[in-house]
Structure formats: C-alpha cells, structure tokens
GROMACS .gro file of C-alpha atoms in nm:
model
  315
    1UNK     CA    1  -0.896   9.846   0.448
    2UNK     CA    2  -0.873  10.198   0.505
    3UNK     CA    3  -0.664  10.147   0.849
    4UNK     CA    4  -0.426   9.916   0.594
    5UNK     CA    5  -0.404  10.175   0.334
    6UNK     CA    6  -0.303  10.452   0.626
    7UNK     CA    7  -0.062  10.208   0.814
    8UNK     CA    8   0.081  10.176   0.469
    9UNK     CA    9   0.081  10.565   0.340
   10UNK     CA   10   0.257  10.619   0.681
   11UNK     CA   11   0.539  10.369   0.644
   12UNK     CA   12   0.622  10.456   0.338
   13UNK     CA   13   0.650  10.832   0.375
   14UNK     CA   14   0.812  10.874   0.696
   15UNK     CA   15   1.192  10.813   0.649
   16UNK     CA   16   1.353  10.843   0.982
   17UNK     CA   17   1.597  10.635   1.201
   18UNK     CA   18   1.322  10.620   1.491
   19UNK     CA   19   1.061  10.533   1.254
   20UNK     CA   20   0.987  10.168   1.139
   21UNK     CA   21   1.037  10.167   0.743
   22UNK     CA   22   0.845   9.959   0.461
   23UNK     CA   23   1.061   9.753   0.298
   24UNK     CA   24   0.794   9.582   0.032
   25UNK     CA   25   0.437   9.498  -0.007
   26UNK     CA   26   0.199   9.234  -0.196
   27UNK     CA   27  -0.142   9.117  -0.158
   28UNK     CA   28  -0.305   8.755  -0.194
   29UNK     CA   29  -0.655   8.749  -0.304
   30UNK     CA   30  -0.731   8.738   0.107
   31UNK     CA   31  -0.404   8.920   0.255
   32UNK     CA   32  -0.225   9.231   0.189
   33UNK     CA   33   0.104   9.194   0.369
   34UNK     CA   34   0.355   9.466   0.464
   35UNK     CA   35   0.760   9.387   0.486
   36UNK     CA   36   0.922   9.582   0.774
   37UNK     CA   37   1.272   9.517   0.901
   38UNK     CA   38   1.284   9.296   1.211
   39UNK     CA   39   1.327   9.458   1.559
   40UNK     CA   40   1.522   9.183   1.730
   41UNK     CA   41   1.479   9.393   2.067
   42UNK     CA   42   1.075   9.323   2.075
   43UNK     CA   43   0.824   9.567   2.197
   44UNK     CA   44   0.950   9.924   2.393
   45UNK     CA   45   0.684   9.706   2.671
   46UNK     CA   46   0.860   9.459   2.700
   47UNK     CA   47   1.147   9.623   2.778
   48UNK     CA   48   0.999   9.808   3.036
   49UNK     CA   49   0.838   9.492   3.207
   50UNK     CA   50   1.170   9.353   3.218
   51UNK     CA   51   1.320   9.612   3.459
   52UNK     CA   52   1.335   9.625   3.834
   53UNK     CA   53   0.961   9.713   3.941
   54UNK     CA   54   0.844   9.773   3.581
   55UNK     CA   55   0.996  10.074   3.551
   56UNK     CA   56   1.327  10.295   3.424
   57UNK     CA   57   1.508  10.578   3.643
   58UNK     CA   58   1.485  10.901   3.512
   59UNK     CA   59   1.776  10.925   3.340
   60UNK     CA   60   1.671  10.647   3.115
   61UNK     CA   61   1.316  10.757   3.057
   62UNK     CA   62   1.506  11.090   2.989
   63UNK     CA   63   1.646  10.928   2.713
   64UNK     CA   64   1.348  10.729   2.551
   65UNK     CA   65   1.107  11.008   2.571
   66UNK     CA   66   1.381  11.244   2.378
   67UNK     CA   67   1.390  10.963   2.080
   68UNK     CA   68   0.984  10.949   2.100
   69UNK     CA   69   0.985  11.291   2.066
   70UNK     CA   70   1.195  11.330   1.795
   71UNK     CA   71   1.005  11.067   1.614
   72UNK     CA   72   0.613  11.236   1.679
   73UNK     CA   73   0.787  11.589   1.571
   74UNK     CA   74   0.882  11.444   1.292
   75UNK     CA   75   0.585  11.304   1.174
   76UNK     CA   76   0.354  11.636   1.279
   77UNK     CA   77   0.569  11.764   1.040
   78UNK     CA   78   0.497  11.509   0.769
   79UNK     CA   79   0.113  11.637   0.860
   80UNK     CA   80   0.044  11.299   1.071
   81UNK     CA   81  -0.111  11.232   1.351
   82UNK     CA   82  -0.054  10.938   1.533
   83UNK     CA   83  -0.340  10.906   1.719
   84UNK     CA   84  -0.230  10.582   1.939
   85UNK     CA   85   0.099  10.608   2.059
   86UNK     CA   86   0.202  10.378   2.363
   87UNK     CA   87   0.512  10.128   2.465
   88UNK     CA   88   0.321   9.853   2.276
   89UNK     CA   89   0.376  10.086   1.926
   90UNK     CA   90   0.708  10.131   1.972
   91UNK     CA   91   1.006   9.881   1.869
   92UNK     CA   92   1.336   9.795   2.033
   93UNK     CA   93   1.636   9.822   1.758
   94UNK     CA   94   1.905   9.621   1.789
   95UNK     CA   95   2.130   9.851   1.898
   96UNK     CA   96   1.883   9.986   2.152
   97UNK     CA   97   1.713  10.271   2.006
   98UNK     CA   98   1.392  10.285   1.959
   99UNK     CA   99   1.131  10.307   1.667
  100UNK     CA  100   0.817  10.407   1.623
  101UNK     CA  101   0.501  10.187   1.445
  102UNK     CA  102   0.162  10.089   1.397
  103UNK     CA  103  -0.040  10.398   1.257
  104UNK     CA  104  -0.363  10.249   1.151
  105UNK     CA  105  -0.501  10.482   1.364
  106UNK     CA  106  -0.293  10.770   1.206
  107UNK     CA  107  -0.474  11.072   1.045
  108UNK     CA  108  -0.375  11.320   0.779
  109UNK     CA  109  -0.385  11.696   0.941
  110UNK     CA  110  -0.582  11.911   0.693
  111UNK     CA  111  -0.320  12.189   0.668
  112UNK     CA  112  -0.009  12.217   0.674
  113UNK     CA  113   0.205  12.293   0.945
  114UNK     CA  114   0.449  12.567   0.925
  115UNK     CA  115   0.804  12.534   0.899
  116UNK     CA  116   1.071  12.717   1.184
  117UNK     CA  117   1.381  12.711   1.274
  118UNK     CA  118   1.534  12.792   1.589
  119UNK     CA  119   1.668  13.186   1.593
  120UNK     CA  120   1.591  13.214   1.247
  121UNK     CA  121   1.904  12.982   1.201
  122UNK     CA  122   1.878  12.637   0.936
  123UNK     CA  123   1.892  12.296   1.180
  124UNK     CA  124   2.251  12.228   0.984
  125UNK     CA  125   2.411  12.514   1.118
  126UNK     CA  126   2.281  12.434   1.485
  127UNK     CA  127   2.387  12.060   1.444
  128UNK     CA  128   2.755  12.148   1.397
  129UNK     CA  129   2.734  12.431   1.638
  130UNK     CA  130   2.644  12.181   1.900
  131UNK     CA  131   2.894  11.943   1.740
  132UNK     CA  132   3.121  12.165   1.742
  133UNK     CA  133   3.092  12.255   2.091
  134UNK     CA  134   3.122  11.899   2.223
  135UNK     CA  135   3.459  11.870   2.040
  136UNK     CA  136   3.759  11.792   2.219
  137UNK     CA  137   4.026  12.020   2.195
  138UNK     CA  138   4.237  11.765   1.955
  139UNK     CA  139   3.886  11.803   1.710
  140UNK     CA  140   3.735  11.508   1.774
  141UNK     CA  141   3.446  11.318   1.903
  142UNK     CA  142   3.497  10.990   2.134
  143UNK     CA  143   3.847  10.975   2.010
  144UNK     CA  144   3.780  10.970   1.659
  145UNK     CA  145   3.721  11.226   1.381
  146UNK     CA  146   3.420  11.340   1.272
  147UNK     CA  147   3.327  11.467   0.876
  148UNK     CA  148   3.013  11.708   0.880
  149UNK     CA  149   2.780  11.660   0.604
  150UNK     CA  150   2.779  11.982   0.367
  151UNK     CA  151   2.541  12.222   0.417
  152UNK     CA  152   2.420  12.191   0.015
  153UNK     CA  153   2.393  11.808   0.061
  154UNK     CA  154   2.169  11.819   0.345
  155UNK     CA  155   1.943  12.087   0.204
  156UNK     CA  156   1.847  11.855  -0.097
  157UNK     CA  157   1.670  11.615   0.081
  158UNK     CA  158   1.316  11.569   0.026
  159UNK     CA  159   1.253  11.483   0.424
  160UNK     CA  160   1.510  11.613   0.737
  161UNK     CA  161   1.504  11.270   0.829
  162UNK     CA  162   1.778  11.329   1.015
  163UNK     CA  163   1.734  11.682   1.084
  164UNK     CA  164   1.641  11.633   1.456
  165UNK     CA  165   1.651  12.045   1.498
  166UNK     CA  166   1.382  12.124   1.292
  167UNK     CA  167   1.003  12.208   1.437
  168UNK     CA  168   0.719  12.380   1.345
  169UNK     CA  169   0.389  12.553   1.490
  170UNK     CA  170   0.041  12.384   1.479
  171UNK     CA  171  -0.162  12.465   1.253
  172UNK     CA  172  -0.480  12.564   1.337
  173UNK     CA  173  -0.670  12.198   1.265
  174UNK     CA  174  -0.912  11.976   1.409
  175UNK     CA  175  -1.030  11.631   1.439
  176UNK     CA  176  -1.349  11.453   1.520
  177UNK     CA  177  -1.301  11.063   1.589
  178UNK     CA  178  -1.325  10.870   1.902
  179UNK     CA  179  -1.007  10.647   1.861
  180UNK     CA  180  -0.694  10.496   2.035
  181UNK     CA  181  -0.622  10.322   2.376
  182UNK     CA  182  -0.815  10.441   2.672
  183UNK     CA  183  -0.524  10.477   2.918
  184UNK     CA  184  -0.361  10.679   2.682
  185UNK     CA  185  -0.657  10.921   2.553
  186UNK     CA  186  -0.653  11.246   2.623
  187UNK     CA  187  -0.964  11.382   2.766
  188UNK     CA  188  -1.113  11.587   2.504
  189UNK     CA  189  -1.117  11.254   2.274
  190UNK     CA  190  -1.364  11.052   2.492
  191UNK     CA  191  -1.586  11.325   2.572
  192UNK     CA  192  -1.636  11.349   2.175
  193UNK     CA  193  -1.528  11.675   2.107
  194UNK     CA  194  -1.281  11.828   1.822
  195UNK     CA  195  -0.929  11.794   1.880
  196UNK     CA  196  -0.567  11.896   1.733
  197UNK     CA  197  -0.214  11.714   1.747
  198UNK     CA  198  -0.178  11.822   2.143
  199UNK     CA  199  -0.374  11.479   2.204
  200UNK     CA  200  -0.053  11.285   2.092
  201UNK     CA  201   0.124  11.534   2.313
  202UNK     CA  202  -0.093  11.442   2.614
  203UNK     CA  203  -0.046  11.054   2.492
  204UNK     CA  204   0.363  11.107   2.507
  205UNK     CA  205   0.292  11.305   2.865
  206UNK     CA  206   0.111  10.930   2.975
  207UNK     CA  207   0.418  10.735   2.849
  208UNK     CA  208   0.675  10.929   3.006
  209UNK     CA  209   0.499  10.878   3.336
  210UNK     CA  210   0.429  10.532   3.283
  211UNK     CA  211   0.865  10.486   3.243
  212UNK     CA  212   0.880  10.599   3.554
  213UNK     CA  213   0.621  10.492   3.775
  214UNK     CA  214   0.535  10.193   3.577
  215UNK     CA  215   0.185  10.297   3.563
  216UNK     CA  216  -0.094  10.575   3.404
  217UNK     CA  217  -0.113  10.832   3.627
  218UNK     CA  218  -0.535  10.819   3.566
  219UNK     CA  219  -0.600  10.425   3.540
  220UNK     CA  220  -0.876  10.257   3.764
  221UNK     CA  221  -1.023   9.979   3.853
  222UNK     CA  222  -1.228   9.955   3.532
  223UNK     CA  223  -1.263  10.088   3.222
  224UNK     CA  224  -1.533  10.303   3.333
  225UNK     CA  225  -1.352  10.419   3.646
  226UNK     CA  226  -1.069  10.537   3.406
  227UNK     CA  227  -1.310  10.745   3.191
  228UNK     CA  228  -1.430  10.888   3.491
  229UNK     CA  229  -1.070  10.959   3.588
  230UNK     CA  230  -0.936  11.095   3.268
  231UNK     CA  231  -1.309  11.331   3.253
  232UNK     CA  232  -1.346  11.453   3.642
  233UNK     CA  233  -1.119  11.826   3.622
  234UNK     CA  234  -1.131  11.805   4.006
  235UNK     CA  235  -0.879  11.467   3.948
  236UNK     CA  236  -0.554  11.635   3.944
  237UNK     CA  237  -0.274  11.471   3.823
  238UNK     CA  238  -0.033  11.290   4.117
  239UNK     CA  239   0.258  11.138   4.171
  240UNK     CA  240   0.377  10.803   4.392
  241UNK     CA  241   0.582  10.955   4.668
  242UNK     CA  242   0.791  10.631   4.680
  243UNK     CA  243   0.950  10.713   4.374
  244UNK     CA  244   1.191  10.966   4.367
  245UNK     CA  245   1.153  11.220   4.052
  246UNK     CA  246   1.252  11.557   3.992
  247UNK     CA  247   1.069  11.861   3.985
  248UNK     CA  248   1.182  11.905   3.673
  249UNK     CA  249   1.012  11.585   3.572
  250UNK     CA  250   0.675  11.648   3.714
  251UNK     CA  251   0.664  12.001   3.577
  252UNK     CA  252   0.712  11.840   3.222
  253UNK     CA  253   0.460  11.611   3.320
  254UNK     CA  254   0.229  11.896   3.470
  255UNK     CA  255   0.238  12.071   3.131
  256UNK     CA  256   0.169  11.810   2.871
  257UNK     CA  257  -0.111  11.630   3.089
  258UNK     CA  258  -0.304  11.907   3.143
  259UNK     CA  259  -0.694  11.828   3.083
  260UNK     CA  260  -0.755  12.163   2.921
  261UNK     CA  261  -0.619  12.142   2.518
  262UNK     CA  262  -0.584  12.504   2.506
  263UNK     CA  263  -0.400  12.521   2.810
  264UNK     CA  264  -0.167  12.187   2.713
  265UNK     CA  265   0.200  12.209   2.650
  266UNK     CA  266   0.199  12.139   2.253
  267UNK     CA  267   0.504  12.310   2.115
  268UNK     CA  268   0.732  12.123   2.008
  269UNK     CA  269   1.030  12.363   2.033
  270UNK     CA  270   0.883  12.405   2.410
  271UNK     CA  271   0.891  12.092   2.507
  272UNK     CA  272   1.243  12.036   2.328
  273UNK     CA  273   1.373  12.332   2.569
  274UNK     CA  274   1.187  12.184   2.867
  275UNK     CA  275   1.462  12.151   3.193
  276UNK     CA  276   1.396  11.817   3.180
  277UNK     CA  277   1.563  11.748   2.862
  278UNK     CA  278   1.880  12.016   2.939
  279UNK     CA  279   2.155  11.669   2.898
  280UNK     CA  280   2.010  11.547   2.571
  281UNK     CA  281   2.246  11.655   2.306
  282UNK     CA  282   1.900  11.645   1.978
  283UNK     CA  283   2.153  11.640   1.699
  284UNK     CA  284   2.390  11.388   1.834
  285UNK     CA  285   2.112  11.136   2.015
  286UNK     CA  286   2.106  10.936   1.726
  287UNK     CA  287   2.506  10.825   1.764
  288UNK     CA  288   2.472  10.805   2.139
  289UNK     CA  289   2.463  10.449   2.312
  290UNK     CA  290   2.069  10.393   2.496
  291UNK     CA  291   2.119  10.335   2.833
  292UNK     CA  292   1.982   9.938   2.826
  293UNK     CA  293   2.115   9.666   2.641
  294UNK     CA  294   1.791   9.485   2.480
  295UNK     CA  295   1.735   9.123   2.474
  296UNK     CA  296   1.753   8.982   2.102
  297UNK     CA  297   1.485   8.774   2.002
  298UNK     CA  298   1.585   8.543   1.693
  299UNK     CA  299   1.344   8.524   1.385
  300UNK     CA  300   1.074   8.277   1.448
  301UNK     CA  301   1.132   8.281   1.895
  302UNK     CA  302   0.928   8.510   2.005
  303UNK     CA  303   0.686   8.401   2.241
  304UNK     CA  304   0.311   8.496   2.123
  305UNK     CA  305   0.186   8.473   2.471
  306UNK     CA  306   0.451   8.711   2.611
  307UNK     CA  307   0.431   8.969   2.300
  308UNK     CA  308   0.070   8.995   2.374
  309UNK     CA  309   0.018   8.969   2.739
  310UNK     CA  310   0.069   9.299   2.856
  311UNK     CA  311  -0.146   9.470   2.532
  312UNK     CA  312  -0.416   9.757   2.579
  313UNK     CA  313  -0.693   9.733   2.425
  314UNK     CA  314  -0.780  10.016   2.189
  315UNK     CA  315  -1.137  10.169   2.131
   0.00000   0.00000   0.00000
C-alpha cells in the first residue's frame, strides 16, 4: 500500500507536460484504482524496439534524453526521487513526446533542495531571451506570431511546470534502500550503501546509452554477472565501435556513469550545458516536433504479450 500511496502522492503533485498526470481515483473494497490519461504511443520501449537494430541515431536520443531530463529536474525539484527510471517508465504521447511514470519506487528527499537560477537571472527572462533570439527578423516563430506569457503571470504559479530553465543544487541527503531494476542501478545501490539523487543521474546515463547502442553498457550473461559488472571498478565503461557516436556523446556518458557518486556528474545545470545538448533549444523543446512519428494504439488493442515482453525485472 505504501508503493500505491507514493505512486499516487507523485502523480498528483508533479504538474508537468513530460509527466503523466492523475486524472481521478477510487477504491473498491479490494482495488484502489488510479485514472491517468491514455498514451496512445505505448511504452518509450517499444518505441525503441521498433527501430532499425533497436536503436535511435544520436540526434534522436539527443532529443529524448533532453525531455527525460527536463522531466527528473523537475521532479528533484519537487524533492522526488525516482528511484527506477528506464524506457519501460516512460510513455509515448500522441504527438510524440514523451512522459514520465510509475514512481512506486519514488522517495521523498529529506531536505529541500535549493532553488537557482542561471546568472542570477529568473527562467522567464531567459525563455524569451532565447525566444527572442530564434525570432525571424519579421518577429516571428515558424511563420507565425508568438505572445509571451507576462512575467507576473508566470511567477504565480505554485509549480514552474513549464519553467524548463529552472535548477537547483543537491542537497546534502541520503538514502538507504536496495530498490529498482538491476540494469539500471547504480553501483553504490547494490553494494548497500547510502546514496543521493546522482543514482537517478547514473540511471538516465544507462538510458541514454541504451538509445544508442540498444543495450546497457554493464549487462551480462546473468543477473549475477551484471552485479559483478556494475561492482568490479577495474570494468570501465565501453563503447561498440560499430556504432558511430560522438565524443561529445561518450564524454556525457563518461561523466554520469561514473562508479564513484562523489565523482558522478549530478548537476543539473551541468549536464544541461553539457556539448552534447548545444542544439536543444530547453525553453522551446516543448513546441518542437520529436523526431519519430509513434504508432497509435486504440483503447482496448494493445497487445499484453508485446507491452510486457521486453520488461526488466526490478529488485
């Protein structure tokens, strides 16, 4: 019940476009059932299963990893931890985009982060700088005109739920539970020892590799050999040389999956400034078409055996 009651705390606090919303909820005297809107696109895995060899190029994972990020900022900021984030957690939008879900695993962080803004300056004012500055000379955008919210507007709202600029410092926390999908746990998790919010940092470091080289860079044969993998320091992170990927790439990928926690990339306003993300335009990513079409399941379709083949199981 407890995993219920967090799933539910979650989806009814976080109010963001990339984040799966709760709609309703009621309980039978042997159910308690949660209302979510439909994601006609299915599961961010089945997506990827359903591209030449598994994978995306770079330019799409590019893409997807910006909106995940945006997302597991977002909720760090809310003071959540997600604890089990992977392509099976995340929905397909009709239109494309994606959305984040599933956080019975979630935690509450203890304290709460601290609110920054880049140079000082409120995430408004750099959203219509940067809107500003991909305005075409006639003053518009695609063709069309574009209306900025005002500043006073914005500044009411509970949540920046769409304030894709803002990010914050960790606080100095830590957590004690063994929990979420092996492939995707970082290190210090199954070796039992405290952690902080870099482990869902680490976990978006595994499925940024795994768009592009349709795999985990530490999986082996078994369970155990993957433990082994994700423990053993001298197993260095590599990459497929049959798949071409930029340096900038692997240096993202260097930084966030690096077995040491202190050492581990886990700022977000790092990351956000990371080479690898230089095209992604944060304040505008919500208005700009995802680079696959999905395929639209209709209510009452969808396969069980396909939504379910490809699932991890979690510990």
């Amino acid at each position: 019940m407890n995993q219920i009651a967090m799933e539910q705390s979650v989806l009814a606090e976080a109010k963001h476009p990339f984040i799966i919303s709760l709609i309703h909820t009621f309980h039978t005297i042997k159910y308690h059932y949660l209302i979510m809107p439909y994601c006609a696109g299915g599961s961010f895995l089945q997506l990827l299963y359903r591209q030449k060899d598994h994978r995306l190029s770079e330019d799409q994972a590019c893409f997807y990893a910006a909106e995940v990020f945006i997302a597991l900022e977002y909720l760090h900021l809310l003071g959540i931890l997600v604890r089990d984030l992977k392509p099976e957690n995340i929905l397909v939008h009709e239109s494309g985009h994606l959305m984040l879900s599933d956080f019975d695993l979630a935690t509450r962080i203890h304290a709460n982060p601290n609110v920054t803004h880049n140079q000082k300056r409120s995430s408004w004012f750099v959203a219509r700088k940067v809107l500003r500055e991909s305005l075409s000379p006639e003053g518009s955008v695609g063709g069309q005109k574009r209306r900025l919210v005002h500043r006073r507007r914005m500044s009411q709202c509970e949540y920046p739920f769409l304030d894709t600029e803002t990010h914050f410092e960790t606080a100095d926390w830590r957590e004690y539970a063994v929990v979420g999908t092996l492939d995707y746990m970082a290190p210090e998790v199954i070796s039992d020892e405290t952690y902080t919010s870099s482990i869902d940092w680490w976990a978006f470091g595994i499925l940024l590799y795994e768009m592009m080289y349709s795999t985990t860079p530490f999986k082996g044969s078994s369970k155990q050999d993957t433990m082994e993998n994700l423990l053993d320091l001298s197993k260095e992170l590599a990459f497929p040389q049959d798949i071409d990927v930029s340096a900038e790439a692997k240096d993202l990928l260097w930084c966030l999956l690096n077995k040491n926690q202190d050492e581990r990339m886990k700022d977000p306003q790092r990351i956000r400034q990371h080479p690898f993300f230089s095209k992604i335009k944060w304040p505008l990513i919500r208005h700009t078409k995802p680079p696959l079409k999905p395929i639209l399941d209709q209510i009452g379709d969808s396969n069980l055996d396909e939504l379910t083949k490809y699932d991890r199981e979690i510990m």
